[in-house]
mmCIF file with all atom_site columns, C-alpha atoms in Angstrom:
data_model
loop_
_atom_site.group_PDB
_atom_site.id
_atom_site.type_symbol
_atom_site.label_atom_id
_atom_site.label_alt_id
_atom_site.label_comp_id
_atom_site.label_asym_id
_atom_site.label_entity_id
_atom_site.label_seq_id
_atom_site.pdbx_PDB_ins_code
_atom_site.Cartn_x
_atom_site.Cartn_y
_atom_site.Cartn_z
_atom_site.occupancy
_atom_site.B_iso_or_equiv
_atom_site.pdbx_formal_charge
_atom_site.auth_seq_id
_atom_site.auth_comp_id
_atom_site.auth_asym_id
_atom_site.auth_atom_id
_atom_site.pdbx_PDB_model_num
ATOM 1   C CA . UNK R 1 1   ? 91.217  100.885 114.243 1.00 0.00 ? 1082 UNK R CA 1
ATOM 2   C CA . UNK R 1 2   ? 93.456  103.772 112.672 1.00 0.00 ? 1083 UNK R CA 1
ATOM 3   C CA . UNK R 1 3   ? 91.987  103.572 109.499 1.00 0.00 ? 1084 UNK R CA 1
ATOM 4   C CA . UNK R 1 4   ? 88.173  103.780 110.749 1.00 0.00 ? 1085 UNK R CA 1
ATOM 5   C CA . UNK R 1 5   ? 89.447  106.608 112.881 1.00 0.00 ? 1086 UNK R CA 1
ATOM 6   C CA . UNK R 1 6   ? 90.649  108.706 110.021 1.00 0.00 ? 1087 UNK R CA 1
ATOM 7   C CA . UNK R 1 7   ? 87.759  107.729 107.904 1.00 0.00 ? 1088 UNK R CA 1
ATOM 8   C CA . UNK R 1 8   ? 85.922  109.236 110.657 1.00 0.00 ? 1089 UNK R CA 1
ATOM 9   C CA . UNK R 1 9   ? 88.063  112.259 110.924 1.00 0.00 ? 1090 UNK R CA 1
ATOM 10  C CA . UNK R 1 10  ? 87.496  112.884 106.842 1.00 0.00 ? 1091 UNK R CA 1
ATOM 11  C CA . UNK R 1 11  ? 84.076  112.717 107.144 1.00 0.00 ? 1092 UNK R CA 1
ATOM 12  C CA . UNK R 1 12  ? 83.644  115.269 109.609 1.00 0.00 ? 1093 UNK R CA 1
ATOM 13  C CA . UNK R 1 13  ? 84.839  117.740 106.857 1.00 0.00 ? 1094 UNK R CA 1
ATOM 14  C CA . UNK R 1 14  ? 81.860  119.106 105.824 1.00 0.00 ? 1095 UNK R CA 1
ATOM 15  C CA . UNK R 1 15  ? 83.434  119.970 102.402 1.00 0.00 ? 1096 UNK R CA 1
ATOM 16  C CA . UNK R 1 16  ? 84.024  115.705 101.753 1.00 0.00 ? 1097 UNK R CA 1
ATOM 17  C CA . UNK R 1 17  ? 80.358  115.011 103.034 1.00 0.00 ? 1098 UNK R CA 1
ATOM 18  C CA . UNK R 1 18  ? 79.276  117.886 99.932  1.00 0.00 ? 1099 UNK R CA 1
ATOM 19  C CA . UNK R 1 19  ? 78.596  115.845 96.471  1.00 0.00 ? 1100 UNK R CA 1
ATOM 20  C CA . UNK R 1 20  ? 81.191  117.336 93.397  1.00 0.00 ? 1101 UNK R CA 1
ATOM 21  C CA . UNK R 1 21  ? 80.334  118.069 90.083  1.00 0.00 ? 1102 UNK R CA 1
ATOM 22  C CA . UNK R 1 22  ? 84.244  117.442 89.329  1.00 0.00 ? 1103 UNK R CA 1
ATOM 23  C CA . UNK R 1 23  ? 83.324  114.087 91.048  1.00 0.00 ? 1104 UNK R CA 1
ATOM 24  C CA . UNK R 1 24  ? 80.802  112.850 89.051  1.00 0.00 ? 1105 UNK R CA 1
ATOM 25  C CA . UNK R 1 25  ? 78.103  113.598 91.792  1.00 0.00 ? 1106 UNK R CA 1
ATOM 26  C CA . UNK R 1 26  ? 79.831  111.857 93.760  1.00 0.00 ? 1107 UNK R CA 1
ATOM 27  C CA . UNK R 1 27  ? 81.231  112.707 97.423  1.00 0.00 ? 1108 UNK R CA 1
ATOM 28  C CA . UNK R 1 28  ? 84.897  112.506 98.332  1.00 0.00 ? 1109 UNK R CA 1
ATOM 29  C CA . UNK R 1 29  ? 84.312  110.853 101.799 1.00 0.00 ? 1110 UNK R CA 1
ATOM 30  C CA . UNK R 1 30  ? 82.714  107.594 99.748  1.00 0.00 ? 1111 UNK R CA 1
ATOM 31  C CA . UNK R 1 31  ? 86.329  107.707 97.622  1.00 0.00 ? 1112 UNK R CA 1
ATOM 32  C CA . UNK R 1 32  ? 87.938  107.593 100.399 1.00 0.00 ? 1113 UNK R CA 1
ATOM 33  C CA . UNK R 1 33  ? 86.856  104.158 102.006 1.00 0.00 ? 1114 UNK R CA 1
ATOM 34  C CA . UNK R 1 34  ? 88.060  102.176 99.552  1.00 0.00 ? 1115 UNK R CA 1
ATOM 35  C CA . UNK R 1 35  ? 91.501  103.916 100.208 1.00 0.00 ? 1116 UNK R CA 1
ATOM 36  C CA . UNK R 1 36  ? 91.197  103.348 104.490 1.00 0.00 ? 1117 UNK R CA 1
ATOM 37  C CA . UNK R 1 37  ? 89.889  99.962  103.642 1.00 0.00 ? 1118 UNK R CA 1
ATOM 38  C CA . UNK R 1 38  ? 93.766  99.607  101.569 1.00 0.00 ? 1119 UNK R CA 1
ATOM 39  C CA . UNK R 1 39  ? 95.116  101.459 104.277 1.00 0.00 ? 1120 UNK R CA 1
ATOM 40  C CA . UNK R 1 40  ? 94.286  99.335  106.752 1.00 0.00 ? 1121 UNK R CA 1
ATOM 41  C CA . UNK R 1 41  ? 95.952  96.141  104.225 1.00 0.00 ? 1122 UNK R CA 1
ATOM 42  C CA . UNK R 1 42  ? 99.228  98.049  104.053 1.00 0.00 ? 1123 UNK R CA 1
ATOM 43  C CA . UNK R 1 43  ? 99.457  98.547  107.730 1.00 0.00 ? 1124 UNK R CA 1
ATOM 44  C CA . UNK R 1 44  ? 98.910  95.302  108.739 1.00 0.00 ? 1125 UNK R CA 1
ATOM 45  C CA . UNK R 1 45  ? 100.579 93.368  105.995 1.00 0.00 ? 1126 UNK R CA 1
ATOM 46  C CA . UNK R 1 46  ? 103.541 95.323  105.204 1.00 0.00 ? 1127 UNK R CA 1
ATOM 47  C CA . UNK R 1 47  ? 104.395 97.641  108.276 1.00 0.00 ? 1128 UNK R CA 1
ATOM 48  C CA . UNK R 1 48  ? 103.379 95.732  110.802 1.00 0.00 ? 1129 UNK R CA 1
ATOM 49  C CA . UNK R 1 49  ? 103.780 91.849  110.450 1.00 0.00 ? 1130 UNK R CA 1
ATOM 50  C CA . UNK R 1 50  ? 107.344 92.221  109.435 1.00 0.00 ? 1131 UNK R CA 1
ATOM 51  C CA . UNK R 1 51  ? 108.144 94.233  112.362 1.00 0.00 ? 1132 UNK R CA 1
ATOM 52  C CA . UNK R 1 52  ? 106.670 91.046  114.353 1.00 0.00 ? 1133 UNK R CA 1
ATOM 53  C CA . UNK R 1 53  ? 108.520 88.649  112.615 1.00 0.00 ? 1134 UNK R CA 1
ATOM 54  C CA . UNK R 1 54  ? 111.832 90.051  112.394 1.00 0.00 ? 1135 UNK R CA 1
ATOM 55  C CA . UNK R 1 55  ? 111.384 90.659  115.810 1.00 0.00 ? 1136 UNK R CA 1
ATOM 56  C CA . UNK R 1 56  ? 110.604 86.913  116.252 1.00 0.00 ? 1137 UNK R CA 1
ATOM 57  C CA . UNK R 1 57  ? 114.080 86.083  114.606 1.00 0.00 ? 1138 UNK R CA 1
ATOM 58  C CA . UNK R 1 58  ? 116.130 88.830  116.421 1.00 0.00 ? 1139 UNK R CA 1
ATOM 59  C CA . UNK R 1 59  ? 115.407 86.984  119.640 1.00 0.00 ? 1140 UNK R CA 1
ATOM 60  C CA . UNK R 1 60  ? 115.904 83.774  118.387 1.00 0.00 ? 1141 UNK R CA 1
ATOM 61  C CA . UNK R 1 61  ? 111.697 82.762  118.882 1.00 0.00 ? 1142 UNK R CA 1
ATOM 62  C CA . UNK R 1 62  ? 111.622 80.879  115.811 1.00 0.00 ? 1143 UNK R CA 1
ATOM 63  C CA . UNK R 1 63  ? 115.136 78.976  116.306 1.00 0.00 ? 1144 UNK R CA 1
ATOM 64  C CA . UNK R 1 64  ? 113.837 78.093  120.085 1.00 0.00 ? 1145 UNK R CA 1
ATOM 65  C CA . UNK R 1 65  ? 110.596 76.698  118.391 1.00 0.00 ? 1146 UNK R CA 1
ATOM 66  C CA . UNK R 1 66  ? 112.410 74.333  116.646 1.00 0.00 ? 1147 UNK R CA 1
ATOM 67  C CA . UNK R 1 67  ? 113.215 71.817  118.951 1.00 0.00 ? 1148 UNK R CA 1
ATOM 68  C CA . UNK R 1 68  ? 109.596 71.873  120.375 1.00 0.00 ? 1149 UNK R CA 1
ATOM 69  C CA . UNK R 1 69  ? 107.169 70.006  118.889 1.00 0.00 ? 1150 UNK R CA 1
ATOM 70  C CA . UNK R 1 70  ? 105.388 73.222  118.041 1.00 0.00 ? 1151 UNK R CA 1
ATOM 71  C CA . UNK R 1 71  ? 106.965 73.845  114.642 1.00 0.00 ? 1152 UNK R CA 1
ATOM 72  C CA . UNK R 1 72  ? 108.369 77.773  113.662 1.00 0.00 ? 1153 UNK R CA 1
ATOM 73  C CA . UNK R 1 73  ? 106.036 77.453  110.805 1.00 0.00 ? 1154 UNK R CA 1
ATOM 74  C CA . UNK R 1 74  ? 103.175 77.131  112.698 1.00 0.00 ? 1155 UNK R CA 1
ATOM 75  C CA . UNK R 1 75  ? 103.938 80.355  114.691 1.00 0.00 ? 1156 UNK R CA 1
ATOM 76  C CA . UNK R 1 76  ? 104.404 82.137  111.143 1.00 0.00 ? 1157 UNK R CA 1
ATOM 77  C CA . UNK R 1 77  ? 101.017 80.986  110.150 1.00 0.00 ? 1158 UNK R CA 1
ATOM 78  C CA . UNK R 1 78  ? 99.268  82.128  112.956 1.00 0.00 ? 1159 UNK R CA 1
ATOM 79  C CA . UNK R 1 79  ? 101.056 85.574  112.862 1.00 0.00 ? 1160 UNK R CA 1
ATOM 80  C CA . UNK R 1 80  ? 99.544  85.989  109.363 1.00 0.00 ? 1161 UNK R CA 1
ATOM 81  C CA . UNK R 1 81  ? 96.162  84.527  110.652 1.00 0.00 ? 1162 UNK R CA 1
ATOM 82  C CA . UNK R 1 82  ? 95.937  87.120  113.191 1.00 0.00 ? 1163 UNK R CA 1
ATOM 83  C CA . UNK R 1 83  ? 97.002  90.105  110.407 1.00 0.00 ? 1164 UNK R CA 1
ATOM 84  C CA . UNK R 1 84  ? 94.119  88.796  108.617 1.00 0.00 ? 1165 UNK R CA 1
ATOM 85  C CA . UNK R 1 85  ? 91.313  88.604  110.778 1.00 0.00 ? 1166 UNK R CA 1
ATOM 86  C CA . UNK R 1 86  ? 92.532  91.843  112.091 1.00 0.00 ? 1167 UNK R CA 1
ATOM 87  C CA . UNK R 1 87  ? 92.376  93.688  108.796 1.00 0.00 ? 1168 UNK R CA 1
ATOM 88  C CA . UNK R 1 88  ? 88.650  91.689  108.130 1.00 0.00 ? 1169 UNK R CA 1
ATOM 89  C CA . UNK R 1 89  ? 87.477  93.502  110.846 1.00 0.00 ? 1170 UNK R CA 1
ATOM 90  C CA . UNK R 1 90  ? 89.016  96.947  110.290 1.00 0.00 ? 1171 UNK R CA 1
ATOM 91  C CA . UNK R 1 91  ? 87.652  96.568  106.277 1.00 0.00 ? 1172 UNK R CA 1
ATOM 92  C CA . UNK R 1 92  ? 84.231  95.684  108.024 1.00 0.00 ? 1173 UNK R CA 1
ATOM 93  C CA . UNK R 1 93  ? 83.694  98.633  110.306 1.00 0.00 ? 1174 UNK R CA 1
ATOM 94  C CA . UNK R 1 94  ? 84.902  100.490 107.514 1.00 0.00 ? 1175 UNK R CA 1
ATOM 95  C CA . UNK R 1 95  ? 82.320  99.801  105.568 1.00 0.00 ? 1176 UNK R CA 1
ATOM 96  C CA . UNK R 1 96  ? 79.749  99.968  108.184 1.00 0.00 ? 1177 UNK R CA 1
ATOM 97  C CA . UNK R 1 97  ? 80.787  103.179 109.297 1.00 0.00 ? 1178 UNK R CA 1
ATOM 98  C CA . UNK R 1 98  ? 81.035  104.803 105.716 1.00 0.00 ? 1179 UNK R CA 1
ATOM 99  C CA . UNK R 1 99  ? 77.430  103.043 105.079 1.00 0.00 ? 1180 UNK R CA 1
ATOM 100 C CA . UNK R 1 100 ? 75.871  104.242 108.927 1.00 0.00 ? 1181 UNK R CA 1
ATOM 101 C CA . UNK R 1 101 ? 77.586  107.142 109.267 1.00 0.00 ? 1182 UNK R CA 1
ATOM 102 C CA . UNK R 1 102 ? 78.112  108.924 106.432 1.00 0.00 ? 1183 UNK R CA 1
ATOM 103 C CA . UNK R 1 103 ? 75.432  107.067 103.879 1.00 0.00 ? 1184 UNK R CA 1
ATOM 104 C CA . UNK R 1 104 ? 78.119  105.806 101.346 1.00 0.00 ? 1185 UNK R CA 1
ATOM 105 C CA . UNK R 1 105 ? 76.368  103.160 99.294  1.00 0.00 ? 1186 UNK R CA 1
ATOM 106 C CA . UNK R 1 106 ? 77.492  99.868  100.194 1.00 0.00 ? 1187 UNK R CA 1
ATOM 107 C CA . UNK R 1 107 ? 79.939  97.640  96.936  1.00 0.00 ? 1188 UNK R CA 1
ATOM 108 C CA . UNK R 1 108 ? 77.359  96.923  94.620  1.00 0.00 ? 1189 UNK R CA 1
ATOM 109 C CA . UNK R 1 109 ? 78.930  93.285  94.102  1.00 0.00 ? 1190 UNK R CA 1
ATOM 110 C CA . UNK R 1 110 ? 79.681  92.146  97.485  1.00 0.00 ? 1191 UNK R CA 1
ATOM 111 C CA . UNK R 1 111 ? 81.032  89.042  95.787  1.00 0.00 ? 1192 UNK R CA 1
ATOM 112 C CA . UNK R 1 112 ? 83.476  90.205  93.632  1.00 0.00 ? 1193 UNK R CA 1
ATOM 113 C CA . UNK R 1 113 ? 84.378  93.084  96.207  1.00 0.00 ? 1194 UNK R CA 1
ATOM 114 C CA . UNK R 1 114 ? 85.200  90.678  98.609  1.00 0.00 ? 1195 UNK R CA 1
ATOM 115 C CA . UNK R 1 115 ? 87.236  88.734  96.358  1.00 0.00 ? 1196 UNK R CA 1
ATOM 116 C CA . UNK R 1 116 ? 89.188  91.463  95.388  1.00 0.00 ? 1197 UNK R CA 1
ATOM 117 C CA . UNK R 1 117 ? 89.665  92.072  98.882  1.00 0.00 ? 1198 UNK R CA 1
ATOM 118 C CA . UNK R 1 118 ? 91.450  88.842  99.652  1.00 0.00 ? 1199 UNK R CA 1
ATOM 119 C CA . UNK R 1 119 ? 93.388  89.171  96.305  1.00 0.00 ? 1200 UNK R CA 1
ATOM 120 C CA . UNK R 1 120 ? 94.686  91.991  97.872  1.00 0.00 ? 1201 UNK R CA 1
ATOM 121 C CA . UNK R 1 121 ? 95.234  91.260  101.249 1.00 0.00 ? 1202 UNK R CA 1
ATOM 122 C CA . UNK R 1 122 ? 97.377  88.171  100.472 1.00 0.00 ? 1203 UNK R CA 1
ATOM 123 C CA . UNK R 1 123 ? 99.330  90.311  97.869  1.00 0.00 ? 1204 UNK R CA 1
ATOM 124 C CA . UNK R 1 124 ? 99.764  92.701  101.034 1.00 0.00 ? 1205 UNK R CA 1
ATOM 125 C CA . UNK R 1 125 ? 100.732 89.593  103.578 1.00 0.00 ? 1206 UNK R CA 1
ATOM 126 C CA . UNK R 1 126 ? 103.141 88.213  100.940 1.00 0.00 ? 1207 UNK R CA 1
ATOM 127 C CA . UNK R 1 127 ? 104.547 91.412  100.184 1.00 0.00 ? 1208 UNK R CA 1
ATOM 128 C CA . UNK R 1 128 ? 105.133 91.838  104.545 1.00 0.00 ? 1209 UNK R CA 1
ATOM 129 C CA . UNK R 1 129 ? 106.366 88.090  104.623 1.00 0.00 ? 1210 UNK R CA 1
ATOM 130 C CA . UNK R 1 130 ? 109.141 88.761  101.893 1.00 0.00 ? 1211 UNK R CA 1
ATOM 131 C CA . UNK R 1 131 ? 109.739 91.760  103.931 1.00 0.00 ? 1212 UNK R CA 1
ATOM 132 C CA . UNK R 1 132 ? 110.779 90.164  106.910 1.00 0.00 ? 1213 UNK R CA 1
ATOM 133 C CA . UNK R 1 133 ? 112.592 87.352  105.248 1.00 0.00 ? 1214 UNK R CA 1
ATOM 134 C CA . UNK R 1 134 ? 115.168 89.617  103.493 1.00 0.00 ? 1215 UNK R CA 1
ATOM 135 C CA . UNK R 1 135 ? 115.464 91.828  106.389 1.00 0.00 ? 1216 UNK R CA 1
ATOM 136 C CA . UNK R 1 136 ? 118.034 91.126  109.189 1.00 0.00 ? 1217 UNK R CA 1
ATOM 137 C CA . UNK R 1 137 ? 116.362 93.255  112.048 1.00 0.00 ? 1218 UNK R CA 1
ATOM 138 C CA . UNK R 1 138 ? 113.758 95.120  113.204 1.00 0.00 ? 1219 UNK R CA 1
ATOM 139 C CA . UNK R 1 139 ? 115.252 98.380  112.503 1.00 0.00 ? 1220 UNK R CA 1
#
């Protein structure tokens, strides 16, 4: 929810709800959900997933796992299953709240937005998951 929150605290500058001549006509509050919707990508994929799993490793989760039937690699799966969906519905409210609350215009290709969307959420989940395999601990 952070980066809804500060895409609502940007548009309630009255200055970034103001179309720019320097901007093209545009207004700086509809730059800046594309940049909340990456925001919210980074976050999840590369601050806070390996934080999760190195914390999984530190207290020996995924070694414990192994000698269930429920394999370690199913855990790790899940973790980045849950990152996803997550940042899905942070990208989705915030594009319905820069579309319903400040009236910026919606991707013109929803297709190709949302495929650039995934392109870049699994760049930022891979990015996290090579994270937290190089790193020892948490800290």
């Amino acid at each position: 929810m952070f980066p809804v929150a500060l895409l609502t605290i940007l548009g309630l500058i009255p200055a970034f709800r103001e179309a720019g001549a320097n901007l093209g006509g545009r207004r700086v509050i509809a730059l800046y959900v594309p940049v909340v919707v990456l925001l919210a990508m980074i976050v999840a994929g590369i601050q806070t997933m390996p934080a999760v799993l190195s914390a999984y490793r530190e207290r020996g989760i995924l070694r414990r796992l192994s000698v269930t039937p429920a394999r370690p690699a199913t855990l790790l799966m899940a973790q980045i299953a849950v990152h996803a969906v997550a940042v899905a519905v942070s990208v989705l409210f915030a594009l319905l709240v820069g579309r319903f609350v400040f009236e910026v215009p919606l991707p013109a290709q929803p297709g190709g937005y949302a495929l650039a969307v995934l392109f870049t959420l699994a760049a930022a989940l891979s990015l996290g998951a090579a994270i937290s395999a190089v790193s020892a601990t948490t800290r």
